[in-house]
Amino acid sequence: RGSSSASQPSGSGPVFISPYLTKKQIEESPSRTYFLRKASGDVDGAREKENITRRLTCAFLQECGQKLRLPQLSIATAIVFFHRFYARMSYEHYDRFTVATTCLFLASKVEETPKKLKDVVMETYKTQHNQEKAPEPETKEFFELKEKILVCERILLQALGFDLSVEHAYRPLLAYVKSIKGTRDLAQIAWNFINDSFRTTICLQYAPRHLAAAAAHMSARYLETHNKRAIVLPDHQSGGKWYASFQTDMEIIDDIKCQIFAMYREKGQNNNSGGLSEATLHHLMSDKGEHGSSSAAPAADAAAPSPSAAPAVTATPSQPAEIAIKPEPKAKAEEGGAPTARENGSSLHDAPGGCKRGQDGAGLEDGPLDGAPDAKRSRSDGA
C-alpha cells in the first residue's frame, strides 16, 4: 500500500486487503499469537483466554457507553473498531482499556454523537477502576490520561486504515421482519441474538445481512421452543428459500449460529450463568420449521434463559407498529434504538452478484446488554 514498515504501529500484523477475515487469519492474528505464547503453546487455552478478554472488554465498552448516554449505534461502532484493531494488533503492545476508551471516543464522533474527551476519560476511568470519582480535570494525571487517548487515536486510525465505515445487521433484519409481517417477538429475539454476537468475531467474517439472516432463523427456532408451535419463515417471493431475501445460504447461517452457540456455552461454563440450555441450543441449531414442520420442545426448555435484552425499537413511518419493540427494564438507560429499516429490505452491504465472503467492509452489530457483571470481572482481569 506504499507505507513503510517504520510507519506501522508496534505489534501490527499483515495488512489485510479485505476487511473480512478468514478464521485462519483470526487464528494467526498478533493477539492470538500473544495469548498462545502466554499459554505455553496451549491452542485451546489461548483461544479461551482471548475470547474471555474480548467478551469482558465489549462489556466494558457497553457499560461505559450507557453511562455516557451514547446511542446504541455508537456503542456498537466502538465495539467494531475494537475488534478490527485487535485483529491486526496485539494485546501485548496496546492496553485494552486505553484502546477501548479511544474506540468509544472515536465512534462517538463518527456516528455524530460526540462526547467531550474529558467526559469519556472520566467514565471509562471510573468503570475500569471501580471508583466513584476520577482524577480532577486540572491535575497532571488527568492531563496525561487525555494525552494517552489522543496518541492512541492516531494509532487506531492507522490500524483501521482510516476506514471508519461501519454497517449493522439491524437494517436488513428489521426490513425482513417488516416484509413478512413478522411479530414483535420475532424481531426482538433476533435483535437480542445480534447483540450477543458482539462477543464473537462474526463481524470480522461476514457482512451484516448474513448475521441478520442467522438471527432471524435463530429467533424463529427459539420462539418455537418456548411457544410450542411452529414458526415458519416464508419462502422468498422469487420462489427461493426464505434466506434468499438476505442473499445468503444455510452454510453461512449455520456457521454463524455455531459461533454464537459456542460463545453461549463458554460463557455459561465460565460464569455458571448466561448460557442457553443444551436442549434449547440443540433446537436452535435445527432446521426444522424451515419447511413448516417442528417437533414439540422439551418442557425443560420453558425455563431456559433468553438472549440478552434488546434495546428499545421505536416505531417510525418506515418501521410499522407491528415490529415496534417495547423497551426492556434492563435497557432503559439506552437511547437511539434501532436504525430505520430500508424499504427494499436490503443491507447497506448488499452487493450485486450475490453474497461472497471476503469482499468489503466488516460491520459489527450491537453489543451485549448484560455488560455490568462482565465489566466488573474485567477490572480484575489481567489480560
PDB file of N, CA and C in Angstrom, residues 155-210:
ATOM      1  N   ILE A 155      -3.001   6.019  16.409  1.00  0.00           N
ATOM      2  CA  ILE A 155      -2.637   4.617  16.160  1.00  0.00           C
ATOM      3  C   ILE A 155      -3.859   3.824  15.711  1.00  0.00           C
ATOM      4  N   LEU A 156      -4.996   4.083  16.350  1.00  0.00           N
ATOM      5  CA  LEU A 156      -6.240   3.397  15.987  1.00  0.00           C
ATOM      6  C   LEU A 156      -6.635   3.704  14.549  1.00  0.00           C
ATOM      7  N   LEU A 157      -6.574   4.964  14.171  1.00  0.00           N
ATOM      8  CA  LEU A 157      -6.927   5.348  12.803  1.00  0.00           C
ATOM      9  C   LEU A 157      -6.025   4.654  11.791  1.00  0.00           C
ATOM     10  N   GLN A 158      -4.737   4.598  12.094  1.00  0.00           N
ATOM     11  CA  GLN A 158      -3.804   3.935  11.187  1.00  0.00           C
ATOM     12  C   GLN A 158      -4.096   2.441  11.113  1.00  0.00           C
ATOM     13  N   ALA A 159      -4.385   1.829  12.259  1.00  0.00           N
ATOM     14  CA  ALA A 159      -4.676   0.392  12.278  1.00  0.00           C
ATOM     15  C   ALA A 159      -5.944   0.071  11.495  1.00  0.00           C
ATOM     16  N   LEU A 160      -6.903   0.992  11.518  1.00  0.00           N
ATOM     17  CA  LEU A 160      -8.150   0.803  10.773  1.00  0.00           C
ATOM     18  C   LEU A 160      -7.996   1.161   9.302  1.00  0.00           C
ATOM     19  N   GLY A 161      -6.818   1.619   8.919  1.00  0.00           N
ATOM     20  CA  GLY A 161      -6.614   2.041   7.538  1.00  0.00           C
ATOM     21  C   GLY A 161      -7.449   3.259   7.194  1.00  0.00           C
ATOM     22  N   PHE A 162      -7.817   4.037   8.212  1.00  0.00           N
ATOM     23  CA  PHE A 162      -8.657   5.223   8.070  1.00  0.00           C
ATOM     24  C   PHE A 162     -10.018   4.894   7.451  1.00  0.00           C
ATOM     25  N   ASP A 163     -10.400   3.630   7.527  1.00  0.00           N
ATOM     26  CA  ASP A 163     -11.727   3.205   7.067  1.00  0.00           C
ATOM     27  C   ASP A 163     -12.651   3.177   8.276  1.00  0.00           C
ATOM     28  N   LEU A 164     -13.509   4.169   8.382  1.00  0.00           N
ATOM     29  CA  LEU A 164     -14.387   4.305   9.543  1.00  0.00           C
ATOM     30  C   LEU A 164     -15.824   3.917   9.231  1.00  0.00           C
ATOM     31  N   SER A 165     -16.038   3.292   8.094  1.00  0.00           N
ATOM     32  CA  SER A 165     -17.396   2.896   7.713  1.00  0.00           C
ATOM     33  C   SER A 165     -17.796   1.626   8.450  1.00  0.00           C
ATOM     34  N   VAL A 166     -18.946   1.669   9.086  1.00  0.00           N
ATOM     35  CA  VAL A 166     -19.475   0.519   9.817  1.00  0.00           C
ATOM     36  C   VAL A 166     -20.966   0.411   9.528  1.00  0.00           C
ATOM     37  N   GLU A 167     -21.405  -0.770   9.153  1.00  0.00           N
ATOM     38  CA  GLU A 167     -22.826  -1.045   8.972  1.00  0.00           C
ATOM     39  C   GLU A 167     -23.245  -2.095   9.984  1.00  0.00           C
ATOM     40  N   HIS A 168     -24.519  -2.111  10.297  1.00  0.00           N
ATOM     41  CA  HIS A 168     -25.033  -3.009  11.324  1.00  0.00           C
ATOM     42  C   HIS A 168     -26.155  -3.885  10.772  1.00  0.00           C
ATOM     43  N   ALA A 169     -26.382  -5.004  11.409  1.00  0.00           N
ATOM     44  CA  ALA A 169     -27.335  -6.006  10.907  1.00  0.00           C
ATOM     45  C   ALA A 169     -28.787  -5.646  11.174  1.00  0.00           C
ATOM     46  N   TYR A 170     -29.034  -4.579  11.902  1.00  0.00           N
ATOM     47  CA  TYR A 170     -30.421  -4.252  12.239  1.00  0.00           C
ATOM     48  C   TYR A 170     -31.242  -3.835  11.032  1.00  0.00           C
ATOM     49  N   ARG A 171     -30.630  -3.123  10.107  1.00  0.00           N
ATOM     50  CA  ARG A 171     -31.383  -2.663   8.937  1.00  0.00           C
ATOM     51  C   ARG A 171     -31.968  -3.836   8.144  1.00  0.00           C
ATOM     52  N   PRO A 172     -31.124  -4.771   7.689  1.00  0.00           N
ATOM     53  CA  PRO A 172     -31.705  -5.891   6.937  1.00  0.00           C
ATOM     54  C   PRO A 172     -32.634  -6.743   7.782  1.00  0.00           C
ATOM     55  N   LEU A 173     -32.359  -6.878   9.073  1.00  0.00           N
ATOM     56  CA  LEU A 173     -33.241  -7.679   9.928  1.00  0.00           C
ATOM     57  C   LEU A 173     -34.628  -7.060  10.014  1.00  0.00           C
ATOM     58  N   LEU A 174     -34.696  -5.777  10.383  1.00  0.00           N
ATOM     59  CA  LEU A 174     -35.994  -5.139  10.561  1.00  0.00           C
ATOM     60  C   LEU A 174     -36.752  -5.023   9.245  1.00  0.00           C
ATOM     61  N   ALA A 175     -36.016  -4.794   8.160  1.00  0.00           N
ATOM     62  CA  ALA A 175     -36.674  -4.740   6.855  1.00  0.00           C
ATOM     63  C   ALA A 175     -37.291  -6.088   6.509  1.00  0.00           C
ATOM     64  N   TYR A 176     -36.583  -7.173   6.840  1.00  0.00           N
ATOM     65  CA  TYR A 176     -37.110  -8.512   6.552  1.00  0.00           C
ATOM     66  C   TYR A 176     -38.341  -8.809   7.393  1.00  0.00           C
ATOM     67  N   VAL A 177     -38.271  -8.524   8.690  1.00  0.00           N
ATOM     68  CA  VAL A 177     -39.423  -8.784   9.561  1.00  0.00           C
ATOM     69  C   VAL A 177     -40.624  -7.974   9.096  1.00  0.00           C
ATOM     70  N   LYS A 178     -40.379  -6.765   8.672  1.00  0.00           N
ATOM     71  CA  LYS A 178     -41.462  -5.938   8.141  1.00  0.00           C
ATOM     72  C   LYS A 178     -42.046  -6.561   6.881  1.00  0.00           C
ATOM     73  N   SER A 179     -41.187  -7.049   6.004  1.00  0.00           N
ATOM     74  CA  SER A 179     -41.661  -7.575   4.715  1.00  0.00           C
ATOM     75  C   SER A 179     -42.516  -8.824   4.872  1.00  0.00           C
ATOM     76  N   ILE A 180     -42.261  -9.612   5.927  1.00  0.00           N
ATOM     77  CA  ILE A 180     -43.054 -10.831   6.137  1.00  0.00           C
ATOM     78  C   ILE A 180     -44.151 -10.620   7.178  1.00  0.00           C
ATOM     79  N   LYS A 181     -44.295  -9.343   7.601  1.00  0.00           N
ATOM     80  CA  LYS A 181     -45.291  -9.006   8.631  1.00  0.00           C
ATOM     81  C   LYS A 181     -45.069  -9.841   9.896  1.00  0.00           C
ATOM     82  N   GLY A 182     -43.813  -9.922  10.282  1.00  0.00           N
ATOM     83  CA  GLY A 182     -43.455 -10.701  11.462  1.00  0.00           C
ATOM     84  C   GLY A 182     -43.865 -10.029  12.754  1.00  0.00           C
ATOM     85  N   THR A 183     -43.817 -10.783  13.823  1.00  0.00           N
ATOM     86  CA  THR A 183     -44.242 -10.287  15.127  1.00  0.00           C
ATOM     87  C   THR A 183     -43.136  -9.495  15.813  1.00  0.00           C
ATOM     88  N   ARG A 184     -43.536  -8.782  16.843  1.00  0.00           N
ATOM     89  CA  ARG A 184     -42.554  -8.050  17.642  1.00  0.00           C
ATOM     90  C   ARG A 184     -41.582  -9.010  18.320  1.00  0.00           C
ATOM     91  N   ASP A 185     -42.098 -10.144  18.768  1.00  0.00           N
ATOM     92  CA  ASP A 185     -41.226 -11.119  19.428  1.00  0.00           C
ATOM     93  C   ASP A 185     -40.141 -11.622  18.483  1.00  0.00           C
ATOM     94  N   LEU A 186     -40.525 -11.885  17.237  1.00  0.00           N
ATOM     95  CA  LEU A 186     -39.551 -12.369  16.258  1.00  0.00           C
ATOM     96  C   LEU A 186     -38.437 -11.350  16.082  1.00  0.00           C
ATOM     97  N   ALA A 187     -38.815 -10.072  15.955  1.00  0.00           N
ATOM     98  CA  ALA A 187     -37.819  -9.019  15.772  1.00  0.00           C
ATOM     99  C   ALA A 187     -36.969  -8.834  17.021  1.00  0.00           C
ATOM    100  N   GLN A 188     -37.607  -8.871  18.187  1.00  0.00           N
ATOM    101  CA  GLN A 188     -36.862  -8.594  19.414  1.00  0.00           C
ATOM    102  C   GLN A 188     -35.855  -9.693  19.734  1.00  0.00           C
ATOM    103  N   ILE A 189     -36.281 -10.946  19.629  1.00  0.00           N
ATOM    104  CA  ILE A 189     -35.350 -12.035  19.932  1.00  0.00           C
ATOM    105  C   ILE A 189     -34.197 -12.044  18.928  1.00  0.00           C
ATOM    106  N   ALA A 190     -34.506 -11.770  17.664  1.00  0.00           N
ATOM    107  CA  ALA A 190     -33.438 -11.694  16.660  1.00  0.00           C
ATOM    108  C   ALA A 190     -32.471 -10.561  16.998  1.00  0.00           C
ATOM    109  N   TRP A 191     -33.030  -9.436  17.427  1.00  0.00           N
ATOM    110  CA  TRP A 191     -32.190  -8.305  17.847  1.00  0.00           C
ATOM    111  C   TRP A 191     -31.264  -8.736  18.982  1.00  0.00           C
ATOM    112  N   ASN A 192     -31.817  -9.500  19.925  1.00  0.00           N
ATOM    113  CA  ASN A 192     -31.019  -9.969  21.061  1.00  0.00           C
ATOM    114  C   ASN A 192     -29.833 -10.817  20.599  1.00  0.00           C
ATOM    115  N   PHE A 193     -30.089 -11.707  19.647  1.00  0.00           N
ATOM    116  CA  PHE A 193     -29.006 -12.555  19.149  1.00  0.00           C
ATOM    117  C   PHE A 193     -27.930 -11.721  18.448  1.00  0.00           C
ATOM    118  N   ILE A 194     -28.354 -10.689  17.731  1.00  0.00           N
ATOM    119  CA  ILE A 194     -27.376  -9.801  17.095  1.00  0.00           C
ATOM    120  C   ILE A 194     -26.514  -9.132  18.164  1.00  0.00           C
ATOM    121  N   ASN A 195     -27.170  -8.648  19.222  1.00  0.00           N
ATOM    122  CA  ASN A 195     -26.420  -8.042  20.326  1.00  0.00           C
ATOM    123  C   ASN A 195     -25.364  -9.003  20.858  1.00  0.00           C
ATOM    124  N   ASP A 196     -25.774 -10.230  21.100  1.00  0.00           N
ATOM    125  CA  ASP A 196     -24.865 -11.202  21.701  1.00  0.00           C
ATOM    126  C   ASP A 196     -23.718 -11.583  20.764  1.00  0.00           C
ATOM    127  N   SER A 197     -23.937 -11.438  19.470  1.00  0.00           N
ATOM    128  CA  SER A 197     -22.876 -11.780  18.515  1.00  0.00           C
ATOM    129  C   SER A 197     -21.668 -10.865  18.662  1.00  0.00           C
ATOM    130  N   PHE A 198     -21.850  -9.737  19.355  1.00  0.00           N
ATOM    131  CA  PHE A 198     -20.731  -8.819  19.575  1.00  0.00           C
ATOM    132  C   PHE A 198     -19.585  -9.468  20.336  1.00  0.00           C
ATOM    133  N   ARG A 199     -19.879 -10.494  21.097  1.00  0.00           N
ATOM    134  CA  ARG A 199     -18.835 -11.137  21.891  1.00  0.00           C
ATOM    135  C   ARG A 199     -17.948 -12.039  21.039  1.00  0.00           C
ATOM    136  N   THR A 200     -18.279 -12.166  19.783  1.00  0.00           N
ATOM    137  CA  THR A 200     -17.534 -13.026  18.868  1.00  0.00           C
ATOM    138  C   THR A 200     -16.886 -12.188  17.777  1.00  0.00           C
ATOM    139  N   THR A 201     -16.185 -12.855  16.863  1.00  0.00           N
ATOM    140  CA  THR A 201     -15.568 -12.150  15.731  1.00  0.00           C
ATOM    141  C   THR A 201     -16.395 -12.300  14.461  1.00  0.00           C
ATOM    142  N   ILE A 202     -17.673 -12.608  14.600  1.00  0.00           N
ATOM    143  CA  ILE A 202     -18.534 -12.771  13.426  1.00  0.00           C
ATOM    144  C   ILE A 202     -18.502 -11.527  12.554  1.00  0.00           C
ATOM    145  N   CYS A 203     -18.460 -10.368  13.178  1.00  0.00           N
ATOM    146  CA  CYS A 203     -18.469  -9.111  12.421  1.00  0.00           C
ATOM    147  C   CYS A 203     -17.253  -8.980  11.521  1.00  0.00           C
ATOM    148  N   LEU A 204     -16.166  -9.655  11.869  1.00  0.00           N
ATOM    149  CA  LEU A 204     -14.960  -9.605  11.050  1.00  0.00           C
ATOM    150  C   LEU A 204     -15.013 -10.589   9.891  1.00  0.00           C
ATOM    151  N   GLN A 205     -15.960 -11.519   9.931  1.00  0.00           N
ATOM    152  CA  GLN A 205     -16.015 -12.590   8.944  1.00  0.00           C
ATOM    153  C   GLN A 205     -17.139 -12.441   7.928  1.00  0.00           C
ATOM    154  N   TYR A 206     -18.242 -11.817   8.336  1.00  0.00           N
ATOM    155  CA  TYR A 206     -19.436 -11.813   7.487  1.00  0.00           C
ATOM    156  C   TYR A 206     -20.069 -10.432   7.401  1.00  0.00           C
ATOM    157  N   ALA A 207     -20.708 -10.165   6.266  1.00  0.00           N
ATOM    158  CA  ALA A 207     -21.469  -8.931   6.083  1.00  0.00           C
ATOM    159  C   ALA A 207     -22.703  -8.939   6.977  1.00  0.00           C
ATOM    160  N   PRO A 208     -23.233  -7.770   7.316  1.00  0.00           N
ATOM    161  CA  PRO A 208     -24.385  -7.689   8.221  1.00  0.00           C
ATOM    162  C   PRO A 208     -25.585  -8.507   7.781  1.00  0.00           C
ATOM    163  N   ARG A 209     -25.824  -8.615   6.477  1.00  0.00           N
ATOM    164  CA  ARG A 209     -27.020  -9.342   6.030  1.00  0.00           C
ATOM    165  C   ARG A 209     -26.952 -10.818   6.410  1.00  0.00           C
ATOM    166  N   HIS A 210     -25.750 -11.386   6.450  1.00  0.00           N
ATOM    167  CA  HIS A 210     -25.607 -12.790   6.837  1.00  0.00           C
ATOM    168  C   HIS A 210     -25.979 -12.978   8.309  1.00  0.00           C
TER     169      HIS A 210
END
